Coordinates of C-alpha atoms in Angstrom, one line a residue:
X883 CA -2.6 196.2 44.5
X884 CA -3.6 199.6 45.1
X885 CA -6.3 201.1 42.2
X886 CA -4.9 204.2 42.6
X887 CA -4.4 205.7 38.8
X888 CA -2.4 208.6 38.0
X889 CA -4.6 211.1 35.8
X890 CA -3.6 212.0 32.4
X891 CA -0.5 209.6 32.9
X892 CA 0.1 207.7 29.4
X893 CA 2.0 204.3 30.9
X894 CA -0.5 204.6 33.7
X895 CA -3.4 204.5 31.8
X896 CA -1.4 201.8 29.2
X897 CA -1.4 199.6 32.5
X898 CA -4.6 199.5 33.6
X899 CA -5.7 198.1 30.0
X900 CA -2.9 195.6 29.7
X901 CA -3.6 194.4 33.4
X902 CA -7.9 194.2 32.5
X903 CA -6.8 192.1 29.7
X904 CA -4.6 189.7 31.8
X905 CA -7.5 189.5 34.4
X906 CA -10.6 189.8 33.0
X907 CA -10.1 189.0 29.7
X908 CA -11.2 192.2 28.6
X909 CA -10.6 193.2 24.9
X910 CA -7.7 196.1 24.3
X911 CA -9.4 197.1 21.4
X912 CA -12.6 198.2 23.3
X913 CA -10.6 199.7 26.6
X914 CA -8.3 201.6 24.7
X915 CA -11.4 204.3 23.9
X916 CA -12.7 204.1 27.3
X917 CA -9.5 204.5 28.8
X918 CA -8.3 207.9 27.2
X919 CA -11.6 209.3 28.1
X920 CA -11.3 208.2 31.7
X921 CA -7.5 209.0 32.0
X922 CA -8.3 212.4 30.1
X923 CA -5.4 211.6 28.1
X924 CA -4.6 214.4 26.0
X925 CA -4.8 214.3 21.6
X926 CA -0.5 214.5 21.9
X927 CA -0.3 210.9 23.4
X928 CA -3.2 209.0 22.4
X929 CA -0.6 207.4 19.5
X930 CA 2.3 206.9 22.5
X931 CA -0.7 204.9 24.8
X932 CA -1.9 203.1 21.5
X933 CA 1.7 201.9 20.8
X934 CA 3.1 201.0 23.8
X935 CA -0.2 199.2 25.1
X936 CA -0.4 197.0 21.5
X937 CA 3.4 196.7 21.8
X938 CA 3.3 195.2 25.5
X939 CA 0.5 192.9 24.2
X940 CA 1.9 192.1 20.5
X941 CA 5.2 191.3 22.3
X942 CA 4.5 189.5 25.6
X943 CA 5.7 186.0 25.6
X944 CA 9.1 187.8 24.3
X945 CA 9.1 190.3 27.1
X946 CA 8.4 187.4 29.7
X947 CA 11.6 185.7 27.9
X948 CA 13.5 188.6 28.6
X949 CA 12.2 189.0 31.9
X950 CA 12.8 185.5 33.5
X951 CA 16.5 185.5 34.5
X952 CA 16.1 188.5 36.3
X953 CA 13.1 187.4 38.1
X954 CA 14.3 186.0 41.7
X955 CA 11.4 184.1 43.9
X956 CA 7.8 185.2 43.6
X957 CA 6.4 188.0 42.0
X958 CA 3.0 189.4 42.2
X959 CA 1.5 189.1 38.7
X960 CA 0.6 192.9 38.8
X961 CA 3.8 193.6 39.0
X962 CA 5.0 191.7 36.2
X963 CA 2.9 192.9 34.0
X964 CA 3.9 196.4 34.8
X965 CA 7.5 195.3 34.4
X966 CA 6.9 194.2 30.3
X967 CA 5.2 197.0 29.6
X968 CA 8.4 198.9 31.0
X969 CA 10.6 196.6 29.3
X970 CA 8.9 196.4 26.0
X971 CA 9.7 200.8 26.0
X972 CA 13.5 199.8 26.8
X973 CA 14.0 197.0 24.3
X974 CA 11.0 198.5 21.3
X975 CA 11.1 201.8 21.3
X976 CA 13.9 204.2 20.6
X977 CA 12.9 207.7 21.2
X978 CA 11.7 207.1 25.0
X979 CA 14.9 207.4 27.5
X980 CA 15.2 204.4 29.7
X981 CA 16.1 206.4 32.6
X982 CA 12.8 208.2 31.7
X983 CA 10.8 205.0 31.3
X984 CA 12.7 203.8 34.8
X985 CA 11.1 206.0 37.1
X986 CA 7.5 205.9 35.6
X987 CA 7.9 202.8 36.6
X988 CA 9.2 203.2 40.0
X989 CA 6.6 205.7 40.5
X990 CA 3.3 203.7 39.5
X991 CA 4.9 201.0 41.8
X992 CA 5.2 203.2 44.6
X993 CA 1.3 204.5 43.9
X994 CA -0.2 201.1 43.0
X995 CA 2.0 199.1 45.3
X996 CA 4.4 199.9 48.2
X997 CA 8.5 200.6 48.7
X998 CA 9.5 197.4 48.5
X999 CA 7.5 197.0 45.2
X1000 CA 8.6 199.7 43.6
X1001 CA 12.7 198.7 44.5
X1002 CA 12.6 195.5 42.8
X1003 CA 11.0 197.0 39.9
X1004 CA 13.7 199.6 39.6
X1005 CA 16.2 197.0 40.5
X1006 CA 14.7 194.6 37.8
X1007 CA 15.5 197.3 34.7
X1008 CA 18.1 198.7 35.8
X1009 CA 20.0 195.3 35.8
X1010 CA 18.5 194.6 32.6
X1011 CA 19.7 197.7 31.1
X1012 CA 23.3 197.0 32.6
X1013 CA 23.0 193.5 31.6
X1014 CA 21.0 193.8 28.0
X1015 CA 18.7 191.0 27.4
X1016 CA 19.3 187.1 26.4
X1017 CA 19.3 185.4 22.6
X1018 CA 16.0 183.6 21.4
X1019 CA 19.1 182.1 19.9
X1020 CA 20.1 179.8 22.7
X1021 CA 16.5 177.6 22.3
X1022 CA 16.9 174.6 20.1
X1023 CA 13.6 173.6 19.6
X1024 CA 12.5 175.6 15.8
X1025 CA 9.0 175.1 16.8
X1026 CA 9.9 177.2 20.1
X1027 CA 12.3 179.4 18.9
X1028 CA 10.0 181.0 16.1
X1029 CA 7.2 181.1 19.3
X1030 CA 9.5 183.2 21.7
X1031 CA 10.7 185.0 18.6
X1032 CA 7.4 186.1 17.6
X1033 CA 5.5 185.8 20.4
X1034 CA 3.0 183.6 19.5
X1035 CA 2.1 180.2 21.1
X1036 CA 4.0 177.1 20.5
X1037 CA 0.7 175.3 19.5
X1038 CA -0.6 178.0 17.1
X1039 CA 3.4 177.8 15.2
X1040 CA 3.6 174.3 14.9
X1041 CA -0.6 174.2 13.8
X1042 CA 0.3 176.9 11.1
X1043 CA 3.7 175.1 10.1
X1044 CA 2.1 172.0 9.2
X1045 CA -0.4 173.9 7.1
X1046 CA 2.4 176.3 5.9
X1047 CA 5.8 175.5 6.6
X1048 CA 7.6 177.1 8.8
X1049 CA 9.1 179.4 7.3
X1050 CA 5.9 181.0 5.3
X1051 CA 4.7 180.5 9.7
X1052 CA 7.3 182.8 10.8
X1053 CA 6.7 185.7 8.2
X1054 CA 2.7 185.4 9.3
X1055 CA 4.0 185.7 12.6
X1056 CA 6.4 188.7 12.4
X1057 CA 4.1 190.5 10.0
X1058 CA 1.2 190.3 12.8
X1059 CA 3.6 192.4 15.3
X1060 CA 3.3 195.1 12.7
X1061 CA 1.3 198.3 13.3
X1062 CA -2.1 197.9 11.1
X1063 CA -2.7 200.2 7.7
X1064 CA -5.0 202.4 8.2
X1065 CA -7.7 201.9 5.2
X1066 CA -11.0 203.5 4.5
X1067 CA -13.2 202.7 1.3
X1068 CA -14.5 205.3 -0.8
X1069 CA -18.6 204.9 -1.3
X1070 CA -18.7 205.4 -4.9
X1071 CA -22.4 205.8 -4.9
X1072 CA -21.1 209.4 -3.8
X1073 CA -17.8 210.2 -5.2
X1074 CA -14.7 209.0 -7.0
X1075 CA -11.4 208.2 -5.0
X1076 CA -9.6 211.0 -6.7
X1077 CA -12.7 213.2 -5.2
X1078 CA -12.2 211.7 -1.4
X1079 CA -8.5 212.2 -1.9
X1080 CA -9.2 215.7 -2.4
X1081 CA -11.3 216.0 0.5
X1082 CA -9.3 214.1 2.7
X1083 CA -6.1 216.7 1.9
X1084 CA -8.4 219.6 2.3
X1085 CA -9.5 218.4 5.7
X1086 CA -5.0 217.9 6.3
X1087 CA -5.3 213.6 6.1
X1088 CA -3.0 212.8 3.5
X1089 CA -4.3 209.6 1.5
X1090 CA -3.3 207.5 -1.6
X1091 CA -4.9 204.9 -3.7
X1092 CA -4.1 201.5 -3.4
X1093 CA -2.4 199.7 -5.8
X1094 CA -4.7 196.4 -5.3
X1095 CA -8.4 197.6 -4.7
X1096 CA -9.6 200.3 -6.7
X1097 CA -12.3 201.8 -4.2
X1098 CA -9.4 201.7 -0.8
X1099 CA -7.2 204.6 0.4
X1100 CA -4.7 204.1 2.4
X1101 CA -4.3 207.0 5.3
X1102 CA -0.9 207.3 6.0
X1103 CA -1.6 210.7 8.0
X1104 CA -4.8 211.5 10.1
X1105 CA -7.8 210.0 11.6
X1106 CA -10.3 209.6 9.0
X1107 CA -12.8 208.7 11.7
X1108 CA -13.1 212.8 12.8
X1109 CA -13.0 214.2 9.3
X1110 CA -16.2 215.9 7.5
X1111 CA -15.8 213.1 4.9
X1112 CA -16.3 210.4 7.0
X1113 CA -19.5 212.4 8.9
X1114 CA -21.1 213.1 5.1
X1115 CA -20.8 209.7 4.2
X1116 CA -17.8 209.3 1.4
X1117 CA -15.7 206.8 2.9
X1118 CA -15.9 203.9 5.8
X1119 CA -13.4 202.4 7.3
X1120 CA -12.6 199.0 6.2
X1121 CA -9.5 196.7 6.1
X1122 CA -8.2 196.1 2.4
X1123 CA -8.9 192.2 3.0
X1124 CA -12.3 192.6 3.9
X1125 CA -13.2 194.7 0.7
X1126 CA -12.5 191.2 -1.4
X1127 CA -16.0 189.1 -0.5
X1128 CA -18.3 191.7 -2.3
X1129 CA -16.1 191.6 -5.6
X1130 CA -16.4 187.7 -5.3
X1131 CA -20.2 187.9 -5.1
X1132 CA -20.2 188.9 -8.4
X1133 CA -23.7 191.3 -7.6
X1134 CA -25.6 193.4 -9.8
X1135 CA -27.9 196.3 -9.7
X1136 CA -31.7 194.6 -9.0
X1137 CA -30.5 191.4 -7.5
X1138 CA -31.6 189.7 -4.2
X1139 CA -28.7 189.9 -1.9
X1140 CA -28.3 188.3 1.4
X1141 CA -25.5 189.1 4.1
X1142 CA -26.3 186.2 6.5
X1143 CA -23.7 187.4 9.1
X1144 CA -23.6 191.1 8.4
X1145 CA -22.4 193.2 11.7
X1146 CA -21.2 195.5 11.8
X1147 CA -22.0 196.4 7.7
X1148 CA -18.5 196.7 6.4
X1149 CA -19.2 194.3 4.0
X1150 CA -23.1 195.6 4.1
X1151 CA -22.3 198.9 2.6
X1152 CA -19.6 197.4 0.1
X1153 CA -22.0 195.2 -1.5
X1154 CA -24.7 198.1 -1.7
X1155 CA -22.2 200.4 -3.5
X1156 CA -21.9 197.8 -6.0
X1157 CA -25.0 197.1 -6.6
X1158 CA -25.2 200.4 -7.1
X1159 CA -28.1 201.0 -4.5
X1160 CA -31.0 199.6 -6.6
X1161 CA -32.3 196.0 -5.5
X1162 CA -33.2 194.1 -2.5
X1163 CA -30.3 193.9 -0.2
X1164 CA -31.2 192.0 3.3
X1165 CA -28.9 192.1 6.1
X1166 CA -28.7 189.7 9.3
X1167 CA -27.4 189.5 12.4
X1168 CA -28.0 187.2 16.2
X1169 CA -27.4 190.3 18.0
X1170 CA -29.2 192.7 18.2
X1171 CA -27.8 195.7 19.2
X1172 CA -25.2 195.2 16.0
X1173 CA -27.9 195.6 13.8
X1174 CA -28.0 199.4 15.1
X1175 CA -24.5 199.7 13.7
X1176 CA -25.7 198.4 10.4
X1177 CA -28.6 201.1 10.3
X1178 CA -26.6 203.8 11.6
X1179 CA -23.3 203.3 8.8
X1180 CA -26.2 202.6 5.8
X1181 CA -28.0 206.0 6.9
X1182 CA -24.6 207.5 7.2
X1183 CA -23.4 206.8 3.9
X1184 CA -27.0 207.3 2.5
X1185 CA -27.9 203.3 1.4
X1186 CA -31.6 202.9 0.9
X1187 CA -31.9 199.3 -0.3
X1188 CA -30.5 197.8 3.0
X1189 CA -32.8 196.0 5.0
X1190 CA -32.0 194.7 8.3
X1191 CA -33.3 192.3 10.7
X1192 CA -32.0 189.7 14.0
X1193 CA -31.8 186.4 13.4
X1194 CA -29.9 183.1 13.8
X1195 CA -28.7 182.6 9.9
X1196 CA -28.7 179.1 11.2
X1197 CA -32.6 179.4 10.8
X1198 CA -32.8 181.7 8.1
X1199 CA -34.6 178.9 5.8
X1200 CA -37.6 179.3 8.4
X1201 CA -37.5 183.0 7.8
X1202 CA -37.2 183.5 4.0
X1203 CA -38.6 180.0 2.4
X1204 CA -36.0 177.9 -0.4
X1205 CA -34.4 179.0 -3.5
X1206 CA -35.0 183.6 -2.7
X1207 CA -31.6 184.9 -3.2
X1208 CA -29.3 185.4 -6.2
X1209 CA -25.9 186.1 -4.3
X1210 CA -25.9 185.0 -0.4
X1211 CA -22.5 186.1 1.3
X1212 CA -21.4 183.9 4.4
X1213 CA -18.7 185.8 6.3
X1214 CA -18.8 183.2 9.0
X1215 CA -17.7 183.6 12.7
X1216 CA -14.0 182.4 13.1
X1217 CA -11.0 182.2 14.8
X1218 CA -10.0 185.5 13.5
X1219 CA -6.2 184.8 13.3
X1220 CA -5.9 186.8 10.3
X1221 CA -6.5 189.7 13.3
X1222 CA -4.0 189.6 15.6
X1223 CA -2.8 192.3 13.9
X1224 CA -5.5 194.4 14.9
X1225 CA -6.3 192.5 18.3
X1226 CA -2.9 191.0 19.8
X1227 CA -4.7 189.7 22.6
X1228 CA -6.4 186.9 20.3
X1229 CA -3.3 184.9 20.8
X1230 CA -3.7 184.5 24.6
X1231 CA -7.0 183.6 24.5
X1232 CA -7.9 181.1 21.3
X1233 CA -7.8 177.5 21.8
X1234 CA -6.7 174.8 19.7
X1235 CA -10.0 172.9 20.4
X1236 CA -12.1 175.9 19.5
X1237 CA -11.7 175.2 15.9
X1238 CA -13.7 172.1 15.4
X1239 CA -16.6 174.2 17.1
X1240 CA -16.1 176.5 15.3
X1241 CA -16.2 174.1 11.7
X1242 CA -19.7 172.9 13.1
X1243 CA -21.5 176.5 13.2
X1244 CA -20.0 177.1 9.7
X1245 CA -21.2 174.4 8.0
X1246 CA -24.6 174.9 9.3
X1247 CA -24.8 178.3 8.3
X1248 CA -23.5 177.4 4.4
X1249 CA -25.9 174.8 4.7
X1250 CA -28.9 177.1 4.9
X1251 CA -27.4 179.3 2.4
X1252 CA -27.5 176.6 0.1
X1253 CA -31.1 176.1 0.9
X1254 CA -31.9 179.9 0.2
X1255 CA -30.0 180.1 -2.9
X1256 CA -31.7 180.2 -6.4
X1257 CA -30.5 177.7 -9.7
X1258 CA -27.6 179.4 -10.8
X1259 CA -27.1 181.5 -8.1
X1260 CA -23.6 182.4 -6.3
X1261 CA -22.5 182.2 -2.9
X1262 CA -19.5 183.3 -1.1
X1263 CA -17.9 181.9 1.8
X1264 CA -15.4 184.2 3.6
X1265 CA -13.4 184.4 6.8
X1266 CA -10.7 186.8 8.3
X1267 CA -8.7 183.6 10.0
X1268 CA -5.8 181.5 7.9
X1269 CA -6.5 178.1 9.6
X1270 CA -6.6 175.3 7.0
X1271 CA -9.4 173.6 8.9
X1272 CA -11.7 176.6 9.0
X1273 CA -11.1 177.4 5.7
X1274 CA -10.6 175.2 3.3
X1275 CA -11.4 172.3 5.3
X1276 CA -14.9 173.5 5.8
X1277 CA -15.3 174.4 1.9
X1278 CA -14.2 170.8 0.8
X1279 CA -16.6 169.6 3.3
X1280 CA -19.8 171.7 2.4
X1281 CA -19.2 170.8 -1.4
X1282 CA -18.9 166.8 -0.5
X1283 CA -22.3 167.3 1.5
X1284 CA -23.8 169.8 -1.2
X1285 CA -23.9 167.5 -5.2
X1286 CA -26.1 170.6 -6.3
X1287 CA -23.1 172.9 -5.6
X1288 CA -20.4 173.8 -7.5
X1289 CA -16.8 175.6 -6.9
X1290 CA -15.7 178.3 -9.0
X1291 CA -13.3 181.1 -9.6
X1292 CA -13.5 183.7 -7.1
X1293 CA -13.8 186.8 -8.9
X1294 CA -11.4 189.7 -7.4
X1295 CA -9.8 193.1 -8.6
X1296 CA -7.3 191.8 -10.9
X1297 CA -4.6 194.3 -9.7
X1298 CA -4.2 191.2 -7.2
X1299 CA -2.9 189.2 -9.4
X1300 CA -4.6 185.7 -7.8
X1301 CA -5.0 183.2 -10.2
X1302 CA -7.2 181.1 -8.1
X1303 CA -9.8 177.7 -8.6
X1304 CA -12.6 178.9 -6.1
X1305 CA -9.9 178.9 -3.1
X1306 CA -8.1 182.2 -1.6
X1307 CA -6.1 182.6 0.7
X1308 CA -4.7 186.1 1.7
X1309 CA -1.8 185.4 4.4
X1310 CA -1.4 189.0 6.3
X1311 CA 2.0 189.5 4.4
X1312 CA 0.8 189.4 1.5
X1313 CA 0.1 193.1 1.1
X1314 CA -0.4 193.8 4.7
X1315 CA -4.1 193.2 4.7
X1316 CA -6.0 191.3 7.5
X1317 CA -5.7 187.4 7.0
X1318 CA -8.5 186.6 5.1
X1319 CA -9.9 183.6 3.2
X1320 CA -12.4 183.5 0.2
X1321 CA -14.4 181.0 -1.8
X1322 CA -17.5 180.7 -4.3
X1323 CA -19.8 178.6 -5.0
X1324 CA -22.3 178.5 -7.9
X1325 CA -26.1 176.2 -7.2
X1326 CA -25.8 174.0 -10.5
X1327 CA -29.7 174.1 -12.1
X1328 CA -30.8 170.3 -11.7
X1329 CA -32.4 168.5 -14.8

């Protein structure tokens, strides 16, 4: 293949990040900035490249469905990939013309490719737009079926159905095709929500409160990320889901606080505001170039009691001695199925053997948070994946390895309406929220 890109051209640009992910298992997340700058794509289409490159991805093993019966002898995977991203703007999107979306195709083809490349591509859609495409109908397998349907692998379906059923499986699944809410949380240390709305509007975002968490707004119009708000500090952009840990941590004003596994400080700054920035609030991370994005979002939103520092939390004993903190949050590393939402490409790339790897580095870390928690202190253990193993699995076993631990009710906003013994799970369509999991842990005080 040719690398010759077409400049400022959206499904151009759209390619080259859905063709890095396919090769170099790059993330779409991270390209997707890099790419409009590179492209120069102009403010008008960033939304189209966004959509139809998390469409392509969200959608693939549908698209390949569709694809294979018009598909005669070898194709070079280049070419294929340009082909779903074409076929995902036939089948998905409405407002694009196929005859439109046709000879972009037949174009980048010709530029990337040669003649005879860029015939079979227009021969390809056009015979599927003659033709129409086949019925996820005709597979009898359910297991299958709901994987083609929803584009997600067979093993990750039939993994979640026997932790969920199926059915409960395929609403996860067709909820994760979704386009993400765009959240932010107000930092009450600063202002009320009804204040940020008003800013918000002024600045022409229009925002509401949700229904669930007091402190998030939901931007249905916008990018909070440019606005003067954001810049002075008022709000931070977090994921509904993700604002639930620091409510089950229970903190107060003056406490010890530890975030073992803090990057990049959404959770950080949440627990800050409500401890109402007096106390001792330590934040840690292995790497060290994420604790920079913890300093930068505390000075931005203008937290003093945060104090940061690199470490392995699987060592964090050695640094800070037994029995320190009051409240120790452990928002483990994961799977991150409770994602894909946000990153599609998760689904390609996680590994059912992952998980009991995975299990190992958790339990180490909740074992040294035990360690570091005072009598009668709380800790929370928090994830943004739905797997039964990593969840819940890992909780049950931490509390059969811990006697001086005990589960407890994980206290949340109680617009949520969870009634809960110490284990919650948030499934994606729930409220459309990230995935997320949430437990808590009191240290019993030993006669």
């Amino acid at each position: 293949m040719k690398n010759k890109k077409l400049q400022g051209n959206v499904r151009d640009a759209a390619f080259s990040i859905l063709w890095a992910v396919e090769n170099n298992q790059a993330y779409s997340n991270l390209l997707l900035n890099q790419t409009i700058q590179s492209y120069g794509i102009a403010d008008k289409n960033k939304g189209l490249l966004t959509e139809i490159t998390y469409g392509t991805l969200q959608h693939q093993m549908t698209l390949d469905f569709y694809l294979e019966p018009y598909l005669k002898g070898k194709i070079e995977p280049w070419v294929k990939t340009l082909l779903r991203l074409s076929l995902y703007q036939i089948v998905y999107l409405d407002r694009i013309p196929a005859h439109a979306v046709v000879h972009e195709a037949v174009e980048i083809a010709k530029r990337r490719g040669h003649g005879g490349v860029a015939s079979v591509v227009n021969g390809v859609l056009r015979s599927i737009q003659r033709n129409g495409v086949r019925s996820y109908n005709t597979i009898s397998d359910p297991y299958e079926k709901v994987a083609i349907e929803t584009s997600h692998p067979v093993w990750m379906i039939k993994r979640w159905a026997e932790q969920f059923g199926l059915e409960k499986t395929r609403e996860m699944a067709l909820e994760n095709n979704k386009a993400p809410s765009q959240t932010v949380r107000v930092n009450t240390v600063q202002a009320t929500p009804e204040e940020v709305i008003e800013m918000l509007e002024s600045e022409g975002l229009h925002a509401v409160q949700s229904k669930l968490v007091p402190e998030c707004l939901i931007v249905t119009e916008g990018q909070p990320v440019r606005t003067a708000t954001f810049e002075k500090g008022f709000i931070t952009i977090q994921d509904e889901s993700s604002m639930l840990p620091a409510y089950a941590l229970q903190v107060e004003p003056d406490m010890d606080v530890l975030d073992m596994c803090a990057a990049p400080g959404g959770k950080t700054t949440h627990i800050a505001e409500k401890m109402e920035n007096r106390g001792n609030l330590f934040a840690m991370d292995l790497h060290k170039h994420k604790i920079k994005l913890i300093d930068e979002t505390a000075k931005r939103l203008g937290h003093t009691i945060i104090q940061t520092e690199a470490g392995d939390g699987k060592k964090s004993v050695e640094r800070f001695g037994e029995e320190k903190f009051d409240r120790i949050l452990v928002d483990a590393p994961c799977s991150g199925l409770g994602v894909i939402k946000r990153k599609p490409d998760i689904k390609y790339t996680k590994k059912e053997e992952d998980f009991a790897r995975l299990q190992e580095i958790q339990l180490e870390l909740l074992d040294q948070a035990a360690r570091l928690l005072k009598a009668d202190g709380i800790m929370v253990y928090s994830t943004c994946t739905v797997d039964s193993t990593e969840n819940r699995g890992t909780a049950e076993r931490f509390l059969k390895d811990h006697p001086e631990m005990e589960k407890i009710e994980v206290s949340l906003p109680e617009e949520l309406g969870l009634k809960n013994t110490g284990f919650v799970q948030v499934f994606p369509q729930d409220f459309g929220g990230d995935g997320f999991f949430i437990s808590a842990f009191r240290k019993k005080r030993m006669a």
